[in-house]
């Protein structure tokens, strides 16, 4: 891995300002954004699993929740990038951090597959019990997000 | 017995020692705590948005408040249990930390307003008054403060 890039990144004025002055604020904002992302996703996932919000159409619930999910996800990426820049040379060797990022990519693939494939037939199950593929997507999403948050917290202990 | 003595006694108990020497215990309990605050924050957000006439606006307010209110109280129990375990594991980090008391004050205040709003919602108010919308917005500021204070416990020195 080209360490020069990460050394450069870590020594940019922005990165040093984060590590010297802003880190607790950026980290707290990251937790806040994470809470909105994971919390709103959980509301949709438990509906897919048939555990909650039975009276709501899946498409309506997703439509009402996902703008918050994506807005907060943007905030998570920005705050996450600032934290990464502040300690880039360490994070690239931090195993829990790397596992977290892999799980995040898997969560994205799971969501994309659900959106592009499973959700196309939503008209048939919108108001009722979602099919097995949708329930699997919900369960997979919950498990991946538990992993993302767990490995993210572990990152700070290494 | 003052707080420092209590803190020292607590961290010397067998149960506290057991948590301290189990390497995955503290990040594990913190992960449960984080998952619960994420779910609580989202549930509180759904209720607050509905009171403001947004979010799940086509759903009756009493139904939204009842269903998500139940989730909020269940998650609070998870937060209290996991939070208590974290205090037992590292009492010196929390019970002599001013930010911890700020956090608890905000938790209590948020709960009181949430109970009041739940009662308002039960009366099937189709159009909540401005004061209810303001109170709902204030609970979200409080939960945000709770999240920030929770993280700042790690950065502010105990006295």
CSV table of C-alpha atoms in Angstrom, one decimal:
chain,number,residue,atom,x,y,z
A,1,UNK,CA,0.0,0.0,0.0
A,2,UNK,CA,1.3,3.4,-0.9
A,3,UNK,CA,1.8,4.9,2.5
A,4,UNK,CA,3.0,8.3,1.2
A,5,UNK,CA,-0.6,9.2,0.3
A,6,UNK,CA,-1.8,8.4,3.8
A,7,UNK,CA,1.1,10.3,5.4
A,8,UNK,CA,0.3,13.3,3.2
A,9,UNK,CA,-3.4,13.1,4.1
A,10,UNK,CA,-2.7,12.9,7.8
A,11,UNK,CA,-0.4,16.0,7.6
A,12,UNK,CA,-2.8,18.2,5.7
A,13,UNK,CA,-3.9,21.2,7.8
A,14,UNK,CA,-7.5,19.9,7.9
A,15,UNK,CA,-6.4,16.5,9.3
A,16,UNK,CA,-4.1,18.0,11.9
A,17,UNK,CA,-6.9,20.4,13.0
A,18,UNK,CA,-9.3,17.5,13.4
A,19,UNK,CA,-6.8,15.5,15.4
A,20,UNK,CA,-5.7,18.4,17.6
A,21,UNK,CA,-9.0,20.2,18.2
A,22,UNK,CA,-12.2,18.8,16.7
A,23,UNK,CA,-11.9,15.0,17.2
A,24,UNK,CA,-14.5,14.6,20.0
A,25,UNK,CA,-17.0,16.8,18.2
A,26,UNK,CA,-16.5,15.0,14.8
A,27,UNK,CA,-16.7,11.7,16.5
A,28,UNK,CA,-20.0,12.6,18.4
A,29,UNK,CA,-21.5,13.9,15.1
A,30,UNK,CA,-20.5,10.6,13.5
A,31,UNK,CA,-22.3,8.7,16.2
A,32,UNK,CA,-25.4,10.9,15.7
A,33,UNK,CA,-25.4,10.3,12.0
A,34,UNK,CA,-24.8,6.6,12.5
A,35,UNK,CA,-27.8,6.5,14.9
A,36,UNK,CA,-30.1,8.0,12.2
A,37,UNK,CA,-28.7,5.7,9.5
A,38,UNK,CA,-28.9,2.5,11.5
A,39,UNK,CA,-32.1,3.4,13.3
A,40,UNK,CA,-34.1,4.3,10.2
A,41,UNK,CA,-32.7,1.2,8.3
A,42,UNK,CA,-33.8,-0.9,11.3
A,43,UNK,CA,-37.4,0.4,11.1
A,44,UNK,CA,-37.6,-0.6,7.4
A,45,UNK,CA,-35.8,-4.0,8.0
A,46,UNK,CA,-38.1,-5.0,10.8
A,47,UNK,CA,-41.1,-4.2,8.5
A,48,UNK,CA,-39.5,-6.4,5.8
A,49,UNK,CA,-39.2,-9.2,8.4
A,50,UNK,CA,-42.9,-8.8,9.3
A,51,UNK,CA,-42.1,-7.8,12.9
A,52,UNK,CA,-43.4,-4.2,12.9
A,53,UNK,CA,-45.5,-1.6,11.1
A,54,UNK,CA,-47.8,-4.2,9.5
A,55,UNK,CA,-50.4,-1.6,8.7
A,56,UNK,CA,-48.0,0.4,6.6
A,57,UNK,CA,-47.1,-0.3,3.0
A,58,UNK,CA,-43.4,-1.2,2.6
A,59,UNK,CA,-43.0,1.4,-0.2
A,60,UNK,CA,-44.6,4.1,1.9
A,61,UNK,CA,-42.4,3.4,5.0
A,62,UNK,CA,-39.2,3.2,2.8
A,63,UNK,CA,-40.2,6.4,1.1
A,64,UNK,CA,-40.6,8.2,4.4
A,65,UNK,CA,-37.4,6.8,6.1
A,66,UNK,CA,-34.8,6.6,3.3
A,67,UNK,CA,-34.4,10.4,2.8
A,68,UNK,CA,-33.2,10.5,6.4
A,69,UNK,CA,-31.1,7.5,6.0
A,70,UNK,CA,-29.3,8.9,2.9
A,71,UNK,CA,-29.0,12.4,4.4
A,72,UNK,CA,-27.4,11.1,7.6
A,73,UNK,CA,-25.3,8.7,5.6
A,74,UNK,CA,-23.8,11.7,3.8
A,75,UNK,CA,-23.0,13.2,7.2
A,76,UNK,CA,-21.5,9.9,8.3
A,77,UNK,CA,-19.2,9.7,5.3
A,78,UNK,CA,-18.0,13.3,5.8
A,79,UNK,CA,-17.3,12.9,9.6
A,80,UNK,CA,-15.9,9.5,9.0
A,81,UNK,CA,-13.5,10.8,6.4
A,82,UNK,CA,-12.3,13.6,8.7
A,83,UNK,CA,-11.7,11.0,11.5
A,84,UNK,CA,-9.9,8.7,9.0
A,85,UNK,CA,-7.7,11.6,7.7
A,86,UNK,CA,-6.7,12.5,11.3
A,87,UNK,CA,-5.1,9.1,11.8
A,88,UNK,CA,-4.9,7.7,8.3
A,89,UNK,CA,-1.5,5.9,8.7
A,90,UNK,CA,-2.9,4.0,11.7
A,91,UNK,CA,-6.4,3.2,10.4
A,92,UNK,CA,-5.0,1.5,7.2
A,93,UNK,CA,-3.4,-1.1,9.5
A,94,UNK,CA,-6.4,-1.3,11.9
A,95,UNK,CA,-8.0,-4.7,11.4
A,96,UNK,CA,-11.4,-3.9,13.0
A,97,UNK,CA,-11.6,-0.8,10.9
A,98,UNK,CA,-10.9,-2.7,7.7
A,99,UNK,CA,-13.5,-5.4,8.6
A,100,UNK,CA,-16.0,-2.6,9.3
A,101,UNK,CA,-15.5,-1.1,5.8
A,102,UNK,CA,-15.9,-4.5,4.2
A,103,UNK,CA,-19.2,-5.1,6.1
A,104,UNK,CA,-20.3,-1.6,5.0
A,105,UNK,CA,-19.7,-2.5,1.4
A,106,UNK,CA,-21.6,-5.8,1.8
A,107,UNK,CA,-24.5,-3.8,3.4
A,108,UNK,CA,-24.5,-1.5,0.3
A,109,UNK,CA,-24.5,-4.5,-2.1
A,110,UNK,CA,-27.4,-6.1,-0.1
A,111,UNK,CA,-29.4,-2.8,-0.3
A,112,UNK,CA,-28.6,-2.4,-4.0
A,113,UNK,CA,-29.7,-5.9,-4.8
A,114,UNK,CA,-32.9,-5.4,-2.8
A,115,UNK,CA,-33.6,-2.1,-4.6
A,116,UNK,CA,-32.9,-3.3,-8.1
A,117,UNK,CA,-34.2,-6.9,-8.0
A,118,UNK,CA,-36.4,-7.8,-5.1
A,119,UNK,CA,-38.2,-4.4,-4.8
A,120,UNK,CA,-39.4,-4.5,-8.5
A,121,UNK,CA,-42.2,-6.9,-7.5
A,122,UNK,CA,-43.2,-4.7,-4.5
A,123,UNK,CA,-46.7,-4.2,-6.0
A,124,UNK,CA,-47.5,-7.8,-5.2
A,125,UNK,CA,-46.6,-7.7,-1.5
A,126,UNK,CA,-46.5,-4.0,-0.5
A,127,UNK,CA,-49.3,-4.2,2.0
A,128,UNK,CA,-48.8,-7.8,3.2
A,129,UNK,CA,-46.0,-10.2,4.1
A,130,UNK,CA,-42.8,-9.6,2.1
A,131,UNK,CA,-41.5,-12.6,0.1
A,132,UNK,CA,-38.5,-14.7,1.4
A,133,UNK,CA,-36.0,-12.6,-0.7
A,134,UNK,CA,-37.2,-9.4,1.0
A,135,UNK,CA,-37.2,-11.0,4.5
A,136,UNK,CA,-33.6,-12.3,3.8
A,137,UNK,CA,-32.6,-8.8,2.7
A,138,UNK,CA,-34.0,-7.3,6.0
A,139,UNK,CA,-32.3,-9.9,8.2
A,140,UNK,CA,-28.9,-9.6,6.3
A,141,UNK,CA,-29.1,-5.9,6.7
A,142,UNK,CA,-29.7,-6.0,10.4
A,143,UNK,CA,-26.8,-8.5,10.9
A,144,UNK,CA,-24.4,-6.5,8.8
A,145,UNK,CA,-25.2,-3.2,10.6
A,146,UNK,CA,-24.7,-4.9,14.0
A,147,UNK,CA,-21.3,-5.9,12.6
A,148,UNK,CA,-20.5,-2.4,11.2
A,149,UNK,CA,-21.3,-0.8,14.6
A,150,UNK,CA,-19.5,-3.5,16.6
A,151,UNK,CA,-16.3,-3.3,14.5
A,152,UNK,CA,-16.5,0.5,14.4
A,153,UNK,CA,-16.5,0.6,18.2
A,154,UNK,CA,-13.7,-2.0,18.4
A,155,UNK,CA,-11.6,0.2,16.0
A,156,UNK,CA,-11.1,2.7,18.9
A,157,UNK,CA,-9.7,0.0,21.2
A,158,UNK,CA,-6.9,-1.1,18.9
B,1,UNK,CA,-18.9,7.1,51.8
B,2,UNK,CA,-18.1,9.6,49.0
B,3,UNK,CA,-18.3,9.0,45.3
B,4,UNK,CA,-14.5,8.3,45.0
B,5,UNK,CA,-14.6,5.7,47.7
B,6,UNK,CA,-17.8,4.1,46.2
B,7,UNK,CA,-16.1,4.1,42.8
B,8,UNK,CA,-13.0,2.3,44.2
B,9,UNK,CA,-15.1,-0.2,46.1
B,10,UNK,CA,-17.3,-0.9,43.0
B,11,UNK,CA,-14.3,-1.4,40.6
B,12,UNK,CA,-12.8,-3.8,43.1
B,13,UNK,CA,-15.9,-6.1,43.3
B,14,UNK,CA,-15.6,-9.5,41.6
B,15,UNK,CA,-18.2,-8.7,39.0
B,16,UNK,CA,-16.5,-5.5,37.9
B,17,UNK,CA,-13.1,-7.3,37.8
B,18,UNK,CA,-14.7,-10.0,35.6
B,19,UNK,CA,-15.9,-7.4,33.1
B,20,UNK,CA,-12.5,-5.6,33.2
B,21,UNK,CA,-10.4,-8.7,32.4
B,22,UNK,CA,-12.7,-9.8,29.6
B,23,UNK,CA,-11.2,-8.1,26.6
B,24,UNK,CA,-14.3,-8.0,24.4
B,25,UNK,CA,-16.8,-7.1,27.2
B,26,UNK,CA,-16.5,-3.3,27.2
B,27,UNK,CA,-16.6,-2.8,23.4
B,28,UNK,CA,-19.3,-5.5,23.3
B,29,UNK,CA,-21.5,-3.8,25.8
B,30,UNK,CA,-20.8,-0.4,24.2
B,31,UNK,CA,-22.0,-1.9,20.8
B,32,UNK,CA,-25.3,-3.0,22.4
B,33,UNK,CA,-25.6,0.5,24.0
B,34,UNK,CA,-24.9,2.1,20.6
B,35,UNK,CA,-27.4,-0.1,18.7
B,36,UNK,CA,-30.1,0.7,21.3
B,37,UNK,CA,-29.5,4.5,21.2
B,38,UNK,CA,-29.6,4.3,17.3
B,39,UNK,CA,-33.0,2.6,17.4
B,40,UNK,CA,-34.3,4.9,20.2
B,41,UNK,CA,-33.2,8.0,18.3
B,42,UNK,CA,-34.9,6.9,15.1
B,43,UNK,CA,-38.1,5.9,17.0
B,44,UNK,CA,-38.1,9.3,18.8
B,45,UNK,CA,-37.5,11.0,15.4
B,46,UNK,CA,-40.5,9.3,13.8
B,47,UNK,CA,-42.8,10.4,16.7
B,48,UNK,CA,-41.4,14.0,16.7
B,49,UNK,CA,-41.8,14.2,12.9
B,50,UNK,CA,-45.4,12.9,13.1
B,51,UNK,CA,-46.2,15.5,15.8
B,52,UNK,CA,-44.9,18.1,13.4
B,53,UNK,CA,-47.2,16.7,10.7
B,54,UNK,CA,-44.3,15.2,8.7
B,55,UNK,CA,-42.8,11.7,8.3
B,56,UNK,CA,-45.5,9.1,8.6
B,57,UNK,CA,-48.1,11.8,8.2
B,58,UNK,CA,-50.8,9.5,6.7
B,59,UNK,CA,-50.8,7.4,9.9
B,60,UNK,CA,-53.0,8.5,12.9
B,61,UNK,CA,-50.9,10.2,15.6
B,62,UNK,CA,-52.1,8.0,18.4
B,63,UNK,CA,-51.1,4.9,16.5
B,64,UNK,CA,-47.6,6.2,15.7
B,65,UNK,CA,-47.1,7.5,19.2
B,66,UNK,CA,-48.2,4.2,20.8
B,67,UNK,CA,-46.2,1.9,18.6
B,68,UNK,CA,-42.9,3.9,18.5
B,69,UNK,CA,-43.5,4.9,22.2
B,70,UNK,CA,-43.4,1.3,23.2
B,71,UNK,CA,-40.2,0.8,21.3
B,72,UNK,CA,-38.7,3.9,23.1
B,73,UNK,CA,-39.4,2.5,26.5
B,74,UNK,CA,-38.1,-1.0,25.7
B,75,UNK,CA,-34.9,0.5,24.3
B,76,UNK,CA,-34.5,2.7,27.4
B,77,UNK,CA,-34.4,-0.5,29.5
B,78,UNK,CA,-31.7,-1.9,27.2
B,79,UNK,CA,-29.8,1.4,27.6
B,80,UNK,CA,-30.1,1.4,31.3
B,81,UNK,CA,-28.9,-2.2,31.7
B,82,UNK,CA,-26.0,-1.8,29.3
B,83,UNK,CA,-25.2,1.6,30.7
B,84,UNK,CA,-25.2,0.2,34.3
B,85,UNK,CA,-22.8,-2.6,33.2
B,86,UNK,CA,-20.5,0.0,31.7
B,87,UNK,CA,-20.6,2.0,35.0
B,88,UNK,CA,-19.8,-1.1,37.0
B,89,UNK,CA,-16.9,-2.0,34.7
B,90,UNK,CA,-15.4,1.5,34.8
B,91,UNK,CA,-16.9,3.5,37.7
B,92,UNK,CA,-14.0,6.0,37.7
B,93,UNK,CA,-14.8,7.0,34.2
B,94,UNK,CA,-18.4,7.9,34.8
B,95,UNK,CA,-19.7,8.5,38.4
B,96,UNK,CA,-17.2,11.2,39.1
B,97,UNK,CA,-17.5,12.7,35.6
B,98,UNK,CA,-19.6,16.0,35.3
B,99,UNK,CA,-20.5,15.1,31.7
B,100,UNK,CA,-22.1,11.9,32.9
B,101,UNK,CA,-24.5,13.9,35.2
B,102,UNK,CA,-25.2,16.3,32.3
B,103,UNK,CA,-26.1,13.3,30.2
B,104,UNK,CA,-28.4,11.8,32.9
B,105,UNK,CA,-30.1,15.2,33.4
B,106,UNK,CA,-30.9,15.3,29.6
B,107,UNK,CA,-32.1,11.7,29.7
B,108,UNK,CA,-34.6,12.4,32.5
B,109,UNK,CA,-35.8,15.6,30.9
B,110,UNK,CA,-36.3,13.9,27.5
B,111,UNK,CA,-38.2,11.1,29.3
B,112,UNK,CA,-40.5,13.5,31.1
B,113,UNK,CA,-41.3,15.4,27.9
B,114,UNK,CA,-41.8,12.1,26.0
B,115,UNK,CA,-44.3,10.9,28.7
B,116,UNK,CA,-46.2,14.2,28.5
B,117,UNK,CA,-46.3,14.1,24.6
B,118,UNK,CA,-47.4,10.4,24.7
B,119,UNK,CA,-50.4,11.5,26.9
B,120,UNK,CA,-51.2,14.4,24.5
B,121,UNK,CA,-51.0,12.0,21.5
B,122,UNK,CA,-53.4,9.5,23.2
B,123,UNK,CA,-56.1,12.2,23.3
B,124,UNK,CA,-56.2,11.8,19.5
B,125,UNK,CA,-55.1,15.3,18.7
B,126,UNK,CA,-55.3,15.6,14.9
B,127,UNK,CA,-53.5,18.9,14.9
B,128,UNK,CA,-51.0,19.2,17.7
B,129,UNK,CA,-50.5,22.8,19.1
B,130,UNK,CA,-47.3,24.8,18.4
B,131,UNK,CA,-46.2,24.0,22.0
B,132,UNK,CA,-46.3,20.2,21.3
B,133,UNK,CA,-44.3,20.6,18.1
B,134,UNK,CA,-41.8,22.7,19.9
B,135,UNK,CA,-41.6,20.1,22.7
B,136,UNK,CA,-41.1,17.3,20.2
B,137,UNK,CA,-38.3,19.3,18.5
B,138,UNK,CA,-36.8,19.9,21.9
B,139,UNK,CA,-36.7,16.2,22.7
B,140,UNK,CA,-34.7,15.6,19.6
B,141,UNK,CA,-32.2,18.3,20.7
B,142,UNK,CA,-32.0,16.5,24.1
B,143,UNK,CA,-31.4,13.1,22.5
B,144,UNK,CA,-28.7,14.7,20.3
B,145,UNK,CA,-27.2,16.1,23.5
B,146,UNK,CA,-27.3,12.7,25.1
B,147,UNK,CA,-25.4,11.2,22.2
B,148,UNK,CA,-22.7,14.0,22.3
B,149,UNK,CA,-22.4,13.8,26.1
B,150,UNK,CA,-22.1,10.0,25.9
B,151,UNK,CA,-19.1,10.4,23.7
B,152,UNK,CA,-17.6,13.3,25.6
B,153,UNK,CA,-17.5,11.2,28.8
B,154,UNK,CA,-14.4,9.6,27.2
B,155,UNK,CA,-12.8,13.0,26.7
B,156,UNK,CA,-13.6,15.0,29.9
B,157,UNK,CA,-11.6,14.3,33.0
B,158,UNK,CA,-13.3,13.0,36.1
B,159,UNK,CA,-12.9,15.1,39.1
